[in-house]
XYZ file of C-alpha atoms in Angstrom:
366
model
C 252.377 145.416 232.655
C 253.193 141.969 234.126
C 251.053 140.052 236.611
C 253.501 140.556 239.570
C 253.516 144.319 238.996
C 249.693 144.317 239.035
C 249.622 142.396 242.287
C 252.173 144.777 243.842
C 250.190 147.826 242.670
C 247.044 146.463 244.293
C 248.506 147.305 247.705
C 249.157 145.298 250.817
C 246.580 142.847 252.083
C 245.998 143.005 255.835
C 245.845 139.747 257.720
C 244.852 139.290 261.366
C 247.434 138.229 263.964
C 246.970 136.664 267.396
C 247.972 139.914 269.128
C 245.283 141.858 267.195
C 247.709 143.730 264.951
C 247.584 143.434 261.159
C 250.424 142.373 258.933
C 250.826 142.914 255.226
C 251.108 139.779 253.070
C 252.653 140.416 249.676
C 252.113 137.676 247.037
C 255.276 136.366 245.618
C 256.209 135.870 242.025
C 255.898 132.112 242.423
C 252.197 132.472 243.505
C 251.409 134.574 240.451
C 253.107 132.130 238.143
C 251.230 129.243 239.745
C 247.845 131.008 239.213
C 248.700 131.761 235.603
C 249.734 128.184 235.013
C 246.448 126.910 236.469
C 244.370 129.242 234.214
C 246.361 128.247 231.158
C 245.978 124.593 232.045
C 242.161 124.989 232.440
C 241.872 126.770 229.093
C 244.053 124.147 227.444
C 241.916 121.353 228.819
C 238.500 122.870 227.989
C 238.989 124.976 224.858
C 238.081 122.064 222.599
C 234.852 121.463 224.518
C 233.771 125.107 224.312
C 234.703 125.255 220.660
C 232.649 122.135 219.981
C 229.691 123.587 221.884
C 229.911 126.868 219.965
C 230.127 125.121 216.621
C 227.211 122.886 217.537
C 225.039 125.862 218.561
C 225.999 127.716 215.384
C 225.172 124.674 213.273
C 221.783 124.254 214.975
C 220.865 127.900 214.413
C 221.977 127.833 210.779
C 220.046 124.636 210.026
C 216.938 125.959 211.814
C 217.061 129.253 209.909
C 217.555 127.598 206.532
C 214.828 125.016 207.236
C 212.406 127.749 208.327
C 213.017 129.767 205.173
C 212.624 126.698 202.945
C 209.429 125.541 204.660
C 207.828 129.004 204.601
C 208.712 129.421 200.932
C 207.233 126.010 200.134
C 204.038 126.922 201.997
C 203.838 130.238 200.132
C 204.179 128.483 196.774
C 201.506 125.987 197.789
C 199.132 128.775 198.784
C 199.813 130.627 195.532
C 198.976 127.479 193.609
C 195.736 127.129 195.579
C 194.898 130.762 194.865
C 195.567 130.389 191.133
C 192.578 129.660 188.825
C 192.476 126.376 186.972
C 193.288 127.835 183.527
C 195.453 130.736 184.724
C 193.181 133.371 183.196
C 191.104 134.155 186.258
C 187.816 133.027 184.743
C 187.867 129.307 185.360
C 187.960 126.429 182.904
C 184.281 126.566 181.931
C 181.387 128.982 182.040
C 179.979 127.208 185.065
C 183.364 127.320 186.754
C 183.615 131.024 186.087
C 180.202 131.571 187.648
C 181.043 129.567 190.748
C 184.590 130.773 191.407
C 184.793 133.609 193.895
C 188.222 135.236 193.781
C 187.896 137.004 197.121
C 186.709 133.868 198.855
C 189.578 131.848 197.412
C 192.111 134.537 198.331
C 190.993 134.847 201.954
C 190.818 131.092 202.436
C 194.324 130.646 200.998
C 195.686 133.507 203.109
C 194.200 132.081 206.301
C 195.513 128.581 205.609
C 198.954 129.966 204.729
C 199.111 132.035 207.904
C 198.244 129.034 210.062
C 200.736 126.730 208.336
C 203.572 129.270 208.469
C 202.974 129.994 212.146
C 202.877 126.310 213.057
C 206.026 125.567 211.025
C 207.954 128.465 212.595
C 206.875 127.467 216.112
C 207.916 123.851 215.647
C 211.258 124.623 214.006
C 212.344 127.407 216.365
C 211.062 125.613 219.458
C 212.959 122.462 218.554
C 216.116 124.486 217.862
C 215.861 126.255 221.243
C 215.538 122.949 223.090
C 218.528 121.530 221.202
C 220.644 124.583 222.089
C 219.772 124.239 225.773
C 220.571 120.545 225.623
C 223.969 121.375 224.104
C 224.857 123.339 227.248
C 223.894 120.263 229.290
C 220.991 122.050 230.951
C 218.390 119.789 232.543
C 215.227 120.336 230.487
C 212.883 118.315 232.693
C 211.994 121.202 235.097
C 211.668 123.599 232.168
C 209.340 121.289 230.277
C 207.299 120.621 233.415
C 206.927 124.362 234.062
C 205.971 124.968 230.448
C 203.390 122.192 230.669
C 201.829 123.668 233.805
C 201.792 127.149 232.262
C 200.224 125.754 229.093
C 197.470 124.039 231.077
C 196.772 127.242 233.021
C 196.629 129.328 229.870
C 194.440 126.711 228.227
C 191.920 126.835 231.069
C 191.981 130.620 231.206
C 191.628 131.137 227.451
C 189.637 128.030 226.539
C 187.054 130.077 224.618
C 189.807 131.672 222.561
C 191.376 128.281 221.842
C 187.965 126.855 220.890
C 187.287 129.751 218.511
C 190.708 129.383 216.924
C 190.471 125.620 216.388
C 186.910 125.893 215.058
C 188.013 128.582 212.623
C 190.923 126.468 211.403
C 188.696 123.482 210.661
C 186.012 125.665 209.039
C 188.593 127.113 206.667
C 190.314 123.808 205.945
C 186.995 122.084 205.219
C 185.753 125.069 203.171
C 182.411 125.120 204.962
C 181.748 128.676 203.760
C 183.590 131.612 202.266
C 183.321 135.272 201.340
C 180.151 135.935 199.358
C 178.236 132.936 200.708
C 174.847 133.358 202.339
C 174.777 131.247 205.462
C 172.585 130.559 208.485
C 174.887 130.165 211.491
C 172.102 129.741 214.045
C 172.994 132.791 216.111
C 172.926 135.014 213.004
C 172.385 134.765 209.271
C 173.465 136.823 206.290
C 176.181 137.205 203.674
C 179.761 136.392 204.666
C 182.001 139.431 204.178
C 185.089 138.230 206.099
C 186.350 134.894 207.397
C 188.844 134.890 210.259
C 190.400 132.303 212.515
C 188.457 133.569 215.529
C 185.503 135.591 214.197
C 183.310 135.401 211.088
C 181.769 138.669 209.906
C 178.247 138.554 208.397
C 176.043 141.241 206.854
C 172.366 140.746 207.646
C 169.374 141.469 205.453
C 168.854 144.878 207.063
C 172.508 145.848 206.618
C 173.635 145.033 210.157
C 177.107 143.508 210.525
C 177.253 140.473 212.812
C 180.477 139.268 214.431
C 180.036 135.567 215.126
C 182.642 133.699 217.168
C 183.586 130.487 215.426
C 183.407 128.493 218.650
C 179.719 129.402 219.113
C 178.639 128.060 215.731
C 177.061 124.627 216.238
C 175.525 124.276 212.783
C 175.916 126.071 209.463
C 173.406 126.186 206.644
C 175.138 127.345 203.452
C 172.655 128.691 200.929
C 175.324 129.367 198.300
C 176.785 125.928 197.704
C 175.529 123.400 195.184
C 172.195 124.634 193.872
C 168.984 126.280 195.083
C 165.312 125.571 194.411
C 162.834 128.171 193.235
C 159.238 127.205 194.011
C 156.071 129.134 193.162
C 152.573 128.142 194.328
C 149.696 129.381 192.173
C 146.197 129.333 193.710
C 143.330 129.281 191.206
C 139.631 128.486 191.286
C 138.627 124.881 191.662
C 136.624 124.872 188.443
C 139.507 125.937 186.170
C 140.397 123.765 183.193
C 143.527 121.849 184.202
C 144.713 121.252 180.640
C 144.486 124.943 179.764
C 146.148 125.832 183.063
C 149.083 123.476 182.448
C 149.493 124.626 178.847
C 149.705 128.253 179.992
C 152.306 127.445 182.646
C 154.375 125.374 180.186
C 154.386 128.267 177.745
C 155.619 130.654 180.435
C 158.334 128.206 181.502
C 159.598 127.589 177.972
C 159.728 131.272 177.114
C 161.532 132.216 180.332
C 164.114 129.431 179.925
C 165.234 130.846 176.572
C 165.663 134.499 177.582
C 168.695 136.223 179.083
C 169.793 136.211 181.870
C 167.387 133.562 183.142
C 168.817 130.847 180.903
C 172.084 131.094 182.892
C 170.423 131.250 186.289
C 168.200 128.239 185.604
C 170.078 124.964 186.011
C 167.082 122.781 185.161
C 163.855 123.220 183.176
C 160.943 124.861 184.936
C 158.564 122.039 185.806
C 154.868 122.069 186.603
C 154.819 119.565 189.445
C 151.024 119.345 189.555
C 148.380 119.989 192.166
C 149.794 120.594 195.606
C 146.390 120.778 197.290
C 142.733 120.684 196.248
C 140.003 122.323 198.318
C 136.318 122.989 197.801
C 136.786 126.505 196.496
C 140.388 126.523 195.212
C 143.387 124.462 194.173
C 147.132 125.077 194.366
C 149.500 124.325 191.474
C 153.233 124.132 192.261
C 155.899 125.253 189.786
C 159.558 124.498 190.590
C 163.031 124.889 189.063
C 166.641 124.352 190.112
C 168.662 127.580 190.047
C 172.119 128.932 190.692
C 172.925 129.233 194.415
C 171.550 132.426 195.893
C 169.394 133.256 192.855
C 166.188 131.446 193.777
C 164.455 134.578 195.092
C 165.071 136.511 191.848
C 163.824 133.595 189.736
C 160.691 133.260 191.878
C 159.838 136.961 191.513
C 160.258 136.880 187.749
C 158.258 133.661 187.484
C 155.346 135.116 189.471
C 155.395 138.206 187.286
C 155.200 136.185 184.074
C 152.559 133.793 185.406
C 150.308 136.682 186.443
C 150.540 138.323 183.019
C 149.943 135.029 181.238
C 146.908 134.244 183.395
C 145.449 137.685 182.753
C 145.836 137.135 179.029
C 144.281 133.655 179.266
C 141.420 134.851 181.524
C 142.497 132.562 184.363
C 141.629 134.007 187.730
C 144.055 133.810 190.656
C 142.253 133.645 193.966
C 143.460 134.540 197.422
C 144.342 131.105 198.740
C 142.693 128.326 200.659
C 140.227 130.682 202.367
C 139.017 132.273 199.124
C 135.232 132.866 199.340
C 132.863 131.279 196.865
C 131.307 133.474 194.239
C 127.791 134.556 195.128
C 125.242 133.182 192.688
C 122.518 135.428 191.300
C 119.343 135.005 193.401
C 115.673 135.897 192.977
C 115.415 139.613 192.126
C 112.199 139.993 194.211
C 113.864 138.436 197.257
C 115.186 141.820 198.236
C 111.699 143.484 197.985
C 110.007 144.059 201.339
C 106.580 142.592 202.024
C 103.545 144.945 201.747
C 102.720 146.747 204.951
C 99.411 148.009 206.344
C 101.091 151.309 206.890
C 101.336 151.777 203.127
C 97.588 152.661 203.019
C 97.016 156.147 204.435
C 93.385 155.326 205.264
C 94.071 152.146 207.186
C 93.139 151.995 210.922
C 96.798 151.541 211.786
C 97.740 154.823 210.100
C 94.854 156.637 211.735
C 95.860 155.256 215.127
C 99.357 156.596 214.719
C 98.215 160.032 213.543
C 99.205 162.654 216.155
C 96.280 164.318 217.962
C 95.843 167.967 217.015
C 95.300 170.340 219.951
C 91.772 171.817 220.349
C 91.364 175.592 220.298
C 88.937 177.191 222.770
C 85.668 178.581 221.285
C 85.413 182.362 221.097
C 83.137 184.070 223.630
């Protein structure tokens, strides 16, 4: 159906007249042809512009998608390389490395870092592509950016604790301040780390309680599982013990313990007798110390106390109760506990007679 036929089928168009009556105006064929020519002329003048805009938008989207896939794949490969052991066998390059490497800790740290990097890369790439697409349509981005800035400031003030927790968690993970399996003191709570997140760190306390610590609230962290630990045992003995015999006994215990399994792996330095820590009138304290694997100092201390006690019993060395240990009572005069003779010991003495009860007198019979 042609354009004039469509216009005729649309019906007459009333138009007002000065006398108040309506007249029907029918468009002519020349008007329809003129409108069609104007539309064709507009399309002919602007089709190249719209085609260029469409191709530019398509090119931006394709480049953004390809770049996002490439960047995410590169980040994934980097995280996989971080999560891979040094020798590829899962046990580490050396025995010490195998003891220190924690697979779960390494996996969670790598996963958290990968998630952050992928999210940041996607946000930057897609956000830049969206702004470029809007700029292609010649849209003024200044009001949009200003509104986004104001909204960002409002959200930042409203969720500042959440932002603080997130940023603190990112830096804790990137700096590897602690990980799964570490025993830490976070100030507000202490225990073994069972999960590390970007916002919350989960700890298991000594009594089994699970603590959820917000990363933004942690002001200091004491990691008891990094580097090495120190096992120290104080032995309190009598002040008159032979120091040479005491040291020889402790050296024998230390040498024997250092050669036995599994203590030879837990001990990272020889057990040393540091000497007298304090000397009092009735006792003296000898300190024994050793450097151990992180988190194993308590077990080494218990075993060392056990062995020292058995060795001292065999060597007849007495362990006393500490700085307030009482002195041994010396044997005194055996007659010192005997009471002095008393006048009441003689039944015929005046004192005994004076204390004799008076017997009642019976009346004489009539």
